[in-house]
């Protein structure tokens, strides 16, 4: 039996696919009619129900993947050392840079 997260993922993907199909069908219907339509029937903008369906499908997929990760685990250092630092580099080239302020100060 599939888990609830996989069912939620499948429903979310189906909603996303259906919203894409509905948007394509909406545009094909509008292009089939050569008459002038009101501004609310703009083929460049999808209908509101398609937008809502797309958002709900995305939220379902996102929620399923977040729930699938499981509980967070506590991270504890096994060695018990408190004072750790990054290794010292021989040169500090990576953090030396010139900004406009330094260049303007030198030119004055």
CSV table of N, CA and C in Angstrom, one decimal:
chain,number,residue,atom,x,y,z
A,1,UNK,N,0.8,-1.2,0.0
A,1,UNK,CA,0.0,0.0,0.0
A,1,UNK,C,0.9,1.2,0.0
A,2,UNK,N,0.6,2.2,-0.9
A,2,UNK,CA,1.5,3.4,-1.0
A,2,UNK,C,1.3,4.3,0.3
A,3,UNK,N,2.3,5.0,0.6
A,3,UNK,CA,2.3,5.9,1.8
A,3,UNK,C,1.5,7.2,1.4
A,4,UNK,N,1.2,7.9,2.5
A,4,UNK,CA,0.4,9.1,2.2
A,4,UNK,C,1.2,10.2,1.5
A,5,UNK,N,2.5,10.2,1.7
A,5,UNK,CA,3.3,11.2,0.9
A,5,UNK,C,3.4,10.8,-0.6
A,6,UNK,N,3.4,9.6,-0.9
A,6,UNK,CA,3.5,9.2,-2.3
A,6,UNK,C,2.1,9.5,-3.0
A,7,UNK,N,1.0,9.3,-2.2
A,7,UNK,CA,-0.3,9.7,-2.8
A,7,UNK,C,-0.4,11.2,-2.9
A,8,UNK,N,0.1,11.9,-2.0
A,8,UNK,CA,0.1,13.4,-2.1
A,8,UNK,C,0.9,13.9,-3.2
A,9,UNK,N,2.0,13.2,-3.5
A,9,UNK,CA,2.9,13.6,-4.6
A,9,UNK,C,2.2,13.3,-5.9
A,10,UNK,N,1.5,12.2,-6.0
A,10,UNK,CA,0.8,11.8,-7.3
A,10,UNK,C,-0.3,12.7,-7.5
A,11,UNK,N,-1.1,13.1,-6.5
A,11,UNK,CA,-2.2,14.0,-6.6
A,11,UNK,C,-1.7,15.4,-7.1
A,12,UNK,N,-0.5,15.8,-6.5
A,12,UNK,CA,0.0,17.1,-6.9
A,12,UNK,C,0.5,17.1,-8.3
A,13,UNK,N,1.2,16.1,-8.7
A,13,UNK,CA,1.6,16.0,-10.1
A,13,UNK,C,0.4,15.9,-11.1
A,14,UNK,N,-0.6,15.2,-10.7
A,14,UNK,CA,-1.8,15.1,-11.6
A,14,UNK,C,-2.4,16.5,-11.7
A,15,UNK,N,-2.5,17.3,-10.6
A,15,UNK,CA,-3.1,18.6,-10.6
A,15,UNK,C,-2.2,19.5,-11.5
A,16,UNK,N,-0.9,19.4,-11.4
A,16,UNK,CA,0.0,20.2,-12.3
A,16,UNK,C,-0.2,19.9,-13.8
A,17,UNK,N,-0.3,18.6,-14.1
A,17,UNK,CA,-0.5,18.2,-15.5
A,17,UNK,C,-1.8,18.6,-16.0
A,18,UNK,N,-2.9,18.5,-15.1
A,18,UNK,CA,-4.2,18.9,-15.5
A,18,UNK,C,-4.3,20.4,-15.8
A,19,UNK,N,-3.6,21.2,-14.9
A,19,UNK,CA,-3.6,22.7,-15.1
A,19,UNK,C,-2.9,23.0,-16.4
A,20,UNK,N,-1.8,22.3,-16.7
A,20,UNK,CA,-1.1,22.6,-18.0
A,20,UNK,C,-2.0,22.3,-19.2
A,21,UNK,N,-2.7,21.2,-19.1
A,21,UNK,CA,-3.6,20.8,-20.2
A,21,UNK,C,-4.8,21.8,-20.3
A,22,UNK,N,-5.3,22.2,-19.2
A,22,UNK,CA,-6.4,23.1,-19.2
A,22,UNK,C,-6.0,24.5,-19.8
A,23,UNK,N,-4.8,24.9,-19.5
A,23,UNK,CA,-4.3,26.2,-20.0
A,23,UNK,C,-4.1,26.1,-21.6
A,24,UNK,N,-3.6,24.9,-22.0
A,24,UNK,CA,-3.4,24.7,-23.4
A,24,UNK,C,-4.7,24.7,-24.2
A,25,UNK,N,-5.7,24.0,-23.6
A,25,UNK,CA,-7.0,23.9,-24.2
A,25,UNK,C,-7.7,25.3,-24.2
A,26,UNK,N,-7.5,26.1,-23.1
A,26,UNK,CA,-8.1,27.4,-23.1
A,26,UNK,C,-7.5,28.3,-24.2
A,27,UNK,N,-6.2,28.2,-24.4
A,27,UNK,CA,-5.6,29.0,-25.5
A,27,UNK,C,-6.0,28.5,-26.9
A,28,UNK,N,-6.2,27.2,-27.1
A,28,UNK,CA,-6.7,26.7,-28.4
A,28,UNK,C,-8.1,27.1,-28.7
A,29,UNK,N,-8.9,27.2,-27.6
A,29,UNK,CA,-10.3,27.6,-27.9
A,29,UNK,C,-10.4,29.1,-28.2
A,30,UNK,N,-9.6,29.9,-27.5
A,30,UNK,CA,-9.6,31.3,-27.8
A,30,UNK,C,-9.0,31.6,-29.2
A,31,UNK,N,-8.0,30.8,-29.6
A,31,UNK,CA,-7.5,31.1,-31.0
A,31,UNK,C,-8.4,30.6,-32.1
A,32,UNK,N,-9.4,29.7,-31.7
A,32,UNK,CA,-10.3,29.2,-32.7
A,32,UNK,C,-11.4,30.2,-33.1
A,33,UNK,N,-11.6,31.1,-32.2
A,33,UNK,CA,-12.7,32.1,-32.4
A,33,UNK,C,-12.1,33.4,-32.9
A,34,UNK,N,-12.3,33.8,-34.2
A,34,UNK,CA,-11.7,35.0,-34.7
A,34,UNK,C,-12.4,36.3,-34.2
A,35,UNK,N,-13.5,36.2,-33.5
A,35,UNK,CA,-14.2,37.4,-33.1
A,35,UNK,C,-13.4,38.1,-32.0
A,36,UNK,N,-13.7,39.4,-31.8
A,36,UNK,CA,-13.0,40.2,-30.8
A,36,UNK,C,-13.7,39.8,-29.4
A,37,UNK,N,-12.8,39.4,-28.5
A,37,UNK,CA,-13.3,39.0,-27.2
A,37,UNK,C,-13.0,40.1,-26.2
A,38,UNK,N,-13.7,40.2,-25.1
A,38,UNK,CA,-13.3,41.2,-24.1
A,38,UNK,C,-11.9,41.0,-23.5
A,39,UNK,N,-11.4,42.0,-22.8
A,39,UNK,CA,-10.1,42.0,-22.3
A,39,UNK,C,-9.9,40.9,-21.3
A,40,UNK,N,-11.0,40.4,-20.6
A,40,UNK,CA,-10.8,39.4,-19.6
A,40,UNK,C,-10.5,38.0,-20.2
A,41,UNK,N,-10.6,37.9,-21.5
A,41,UNK,CA,-10.3,36.6,-22.2
A,41,UNK,C,-9.0,36.8,-23.0
A,42,UNK,N,-7.9,37.2,-22.3
A,42,UNK,CA,-6.6,37.4,-22.9
A,42,UNK,C,-5.9,36.0,-23.0
A,43,UNK,N,-5.5,35.6,-24.2
A,43,UNK,CA,-4.9,34.3,-24.3
A,43,UNK,C,-3.5,34.2,-23.7
A,44,UNK,N,-2.9,35.4,-23.4
A,44,UNK,CA,-1.6,35.4,-22.8
A,44,UNK,C,-1.7,35.1,-21.3
A,45,UNK,N,-2.8,35.3,-20.7
A,45,UNK,CA,-3.0,35.0,-19.3
A,45,UNK,C,-3.9,33.8,-19.1
A,46,UNK,N,-3.5,32.9,-18.2
A,46,UNK,CA,-4.3,31.7,-18.0
A,46,UNK,C,-5.5,32.1,-17.1
A,47,UNK,N,-6.6,31.3,-17.1
A,47,UNK,CA,-7.7,31.6,-16.3
A,47,UNK,C,-7.4,31.4,-14.8
A,48,UNK,N,-8.2,32.0,-14.0
A,48,UNK,CA,-7.9,32.0,-12.5
A,48,UNK,C,-8.0,30.6,-12.0
A,49,UNK,N,-8.9,29.8,-12.4
A,49,UNK,CA,-9.0,28.4,-11.9
A,49,UNK,C,-7.8,27.6,-12.2
A,50,UNK,N,-7.1,27.8,-13.4
A,50,UNK,CA,-5.9,27.1,-13.7
A,50,UNK,C,-4.8,27.6,-12.9
A,51,UNK,N,-4.7,28.9,-12.5
A,51,UNK,CA,-3.6,29.4,-11.7
A,51,UNK,C,-3.8,28.8,-10.3
A,52,UNK,N,-5.0,28.7,-9.8
A,52,UNK,CA,-5.3,28.2,-8.4
A,52,UNK,C,-4.9,26.7,-8.4
A,53,UNK,N,-5.3,26.0,-9.5
A,53,UNK,CA,-5.0,24.6,-9.5
A,53,UNK,C,-3.5,24.3,-9.6
A,54,UNK,N,-2.8,25.1,-10.3
A,54,UNK,CA,-1.3,25.0,-10.4
A,54,UNK,C,-0.7,25.3,-9.0
A,55,UNK,N,-1.2,26.3,-8.3
A,55,UNK,CA,-0.6,26.6,-7.0
A,55,UNK,C,-0.9,25.4,-6.0
A,56,UNK,N,-2.1,24.9,-6.0
A,56,UNK,CA,-2.5,23.8,-5.1
A,56,UNK,C,-1.7,22.6,-5.4
A,57,UNK,N,-1.5,22.3,-6.7
A,57,UNK,CA,-0.6,21.1,-7.1
A,57,UNK,C,0.8,21.3,-6.6
A,58,UNK,N,1.3,22.5,-6.7
A,58,UNK,CA,2.7,22.7,-6.3
A,58,UNK,C,2.8,22.6,-4.7
A,59,UNK,N,1.8,23.1,-4.0
A,59,UNK,CA,1.8,23.0,-2.6
A,59,UNK,C,1.7,21.5,-2.1
A,60,UNK,N,0.9,20.8,-2.8
A,60,UNK,CA,0.8,19.3,-2.5
A,60,UNK,C,2.1,18.6,-2.7
A,61,UNK,N,2.8,18.9,-3.8
A,61,UNK,CA,4.1,18.3,-4.1
A,61,UNK,C,5.1,18.7,-3.0
A,62,UNK,N,5.1,20.0,-2.7
A,62,UNK,CA,6.1,20.5,-1.7
A,62,UNK,C,5.8,19.9,-0.3
A,63,UNK,N,4.5,19.8,0.0
A,63,UNK,CA,4.2,19.3,1.3
A,63,UNK,C,4.5,17.8,1.4
A,64,UNK,N,4.3,17.1,0.4
A,64,UNK,CA,4.6,15.6,0.4
A,64,UNK,C,6.1,15.4,0.5
A,65,UNK,N,6.9,16.2,-0.2
A,65,UNK,CA,8.4,16.1,0.0
A,65,UNK,C,8.9,16.5,1.3
A,66,UNK,N,8.3,17.5,1.9
A,66,UNK,CA,8.7,17.9,3.3
A,66,UNK,C,8.3,16.9,4.3
A,67,UNK,N,7.2,16.3,4.2
A,67,UNK,CA,6.7,15.2,5.1
A,67,UNK,C,7.5,14.0,4.9
A,68,UNK,N,8.0,13.7,3.7
A,68,UNK,CA,8.7,12.5,3.4
A,68,UNK,C,10.1,12.5,4.1
A,69,UNK,N,10.7,13.6,4.4
A,69,UNK,CA,12.0,13.6,5.0
A,69,UNK,C,12.1,13.0,6.4
A,70,UNK,N,11.0,13.1,7.1
A,70,UNK,CA,10.9,12.5,8.4
A,70,UNK,C,11.4,13.5,9.5
A,71,UNK,N,11.5,13.1,10.7
A,71,UNK,CA,11.8,14.0,11.8
A,71,UNK,C,13.3,14.4,11.7
A,72,UNK,N,13.6,15.6,12.2
A,72,UNK,CA,15.0,16.0,12.2
A,72,UNK,C,15.7,15.3,13.3
A,73,UNK,N,17.0,15.1,13.1
A,73,UNK,CA,17.8,14.4,14.1
A,73,UNK,C,18.8,15.5,14.7
A,74,UNK,N,19.1,15.3,16.0
A,74,UNK,CA,19.9,16.2,16.7
A,74,UNK,C,21.4,15.9,16.3
A,75,UNK,N,22.1,16.9,16.0
A,75,UNK,CA,23.5,16.7,15.7
A,75,UNK,C,24.4,17.0,16.9
A,76,UNK,N,25.2,16.0,17.3
A,76,UNK,CA,26.0,16.1,18.4
A,76,UNK,C,27.4,15.7,18.0
A,77,UNK,N,28.4,16.4,18.4
A,77,UNK,CA,29.8,16.1,18.1
A,77,UNK,C,30.2,14.9,18.9
A,78,UNK,N,30.8,13.9,18.3
A,78,UNK,CA,31.2,12.7,19.0
A,78,UNK,C,32.5,12.9,19.7
A,79,UNK,N,33.4,13.8,19.4
A,79,UNK,CA,34.7,13.9,20.0
A,79,UNK,C,34.6,14.8,21.2
A,80,UNK,N,33.6,15.7,21.4
A,80,UNK,CA,33.5,16.5,22.5
A,80,UNK,C,34.4,17.7,22.5
A,81,UNK,N,35.1,18.0,21.4
A,81,UNK,CA,36.0,19.1,21.3
A,81,UNK,C,35.1,20.4,21.0
A,82,UNK,N,35.4,21.4,21.8
A,82,UNK,CA,34.6,22.6,21.7
A,82,UNK,C,35.2,23.6,20.7
A,83,UNK,N,36.6,23.7,20.8
A,83,UNK,CA,37.2,24.8,20.0
A,83,UNK,C,37.8,24.3,18.7
A,84,UNK,N,37.0,24.4,17.7
A,84,UNK,CA,37.5,24.0,16.3
A,84,UNK,C,37.5,25.2,15.5
A,85,UNK,N,38.4,25.3,14.6
A,85,UNK,CA,38.5,26.4,13.7
A,85,UNK,C,38.9,25.9,12.3
A,86,UNK,N,38.7,26.8,11.4
A,86,UNK,CA,39.0,26.5,10.0
A,86,UNK,C,40.6,26.5,9.8
A,87,UNK,N,41.1,25.7,8.9
A,87,UNK,CA,42.6,25.7,8.8
A,87,UNK,C,43.1,27.0,8.2
A,88,UNK,N,44.3,27.4,8.7
A,88,UNK,CA,44.9,28.7,8.2
A,88,UNK,C,45.5,28.4,6.9
A,89,UNK,N,45.3,29.4,6.0
A,89,UNK,CA,45.9,29.3,4.7
A,89,UNK,C,47.2,30.1,4.6
A,90,UNK,N,48.0,29.7,3.7
A,90,UNK,CA,49.3,30.3,3.6
A,90,UNK,C,49.2,31.7,3.1
A,91,UNK,N,48.3,32.0,2.2
A,91,UNK,CA,48.1,33.3,1.7
A,91,UNK,C,46.6,33.7,1.9
A,92,UNK,N,46.4,34.9,2.0
A,92,UNK,CA,45.0,35.4,2.2
A,92,UNK,C,44.5,36.1,1.0
A,93,UNK,N,44.8,35.5,-0.2
A,93,UNK,CA,44.4,36.1,-1.5
A,93,UNK,C,42.9,36.0,-1.7
A,94,UNK,N,42.2,35.1,-1.1
A,94,UNK,CA,40.8,34.9,-1.3
A,94,UNK,C,40.0,36.0,-0.7
A,95,UNK,N,40.5,36.7,0.3
A,95,UNK,CA,39.7,37.8,0.9
A,95,UNK,C,40.2,39.2,0.7
A,96,UNK,N,41.2,39.4,-0.2
A,96,UNK,CA,41.7,40.7,-0.5
A,96,UNK,C,41.0,41.2,-1.8
A,97,UNK,N,40.4,42.4,-1.7
A,97,UNK,CA,39.8,42.9,-2.8
A,97,UNK,C,39.8,44.4,-2.7
A,98,UNK,N,39.6,45.1,-3.8
A,98,UNK,CA,39.6,46.5,-3.9
A,98,UNK,C,38.2,47.0,-4.3
A,99,UNK,N,37.7,47.9,-3.5
A,99,UNK,CA,36.4,48.5,-3.8
A,99,UNK,C,36.6,49.9,-4.4
A,100,UNK,N,35.5,50.5,-4.8
A,100,UNK,CA,35.6,51.9,-5.3
A,100,UNK,C,36.0,52.9,-4.3
A,101,UNK,N,35.7,52.6,-3.0
A,101,UNK,CA,36.0,53.5,-1.9
A,101,UNK,C,37.5,53.6,-1.8
A,102,UNK,N,38.2,52.4,-1.8
A,102,UNK,CA,39.6,52.4,-1.7
A,102,UNK,C,40.3,53.1,-2.9
A,103,UNK,N,39.8,52.9,-4.1
A,103,UNK,CA,40.4,53.5,-5.3
A,103,UNK,C,40.2,55.0,-5.3
A,104,UNK,N,39.0,55.5,-4.9
A,104,UNK,CA,38.8,56.9,-4.8
A,104,UNK,C,39.6,57.6,-3.7
A,105,UNK,N,39.8,56.9,-2.6
A,105,UNK,CA,40.6,57.4,-1.5
A,105,UNK,C,42.1,57.6,-2.0
A,106,UNK,N,42.6,56.7,-2.8
A,106,UNK,CA,43.9,56.8,-3.3
A,106,UNK,C,44.1,57.9,-4.3
A,107,UNK,N,43.0,58.2,-5.1
A,107,UNK,CA,43.1,59.2,-6.1
A,107,UNK,C,43.1,60.6,-5.5
A,108,UNK,N,42.6,60.8,-4.3
A,108,UNK,CA,42.5,62.2,-3.8
A,108,UNK,C,43.8,62.7,-3.2
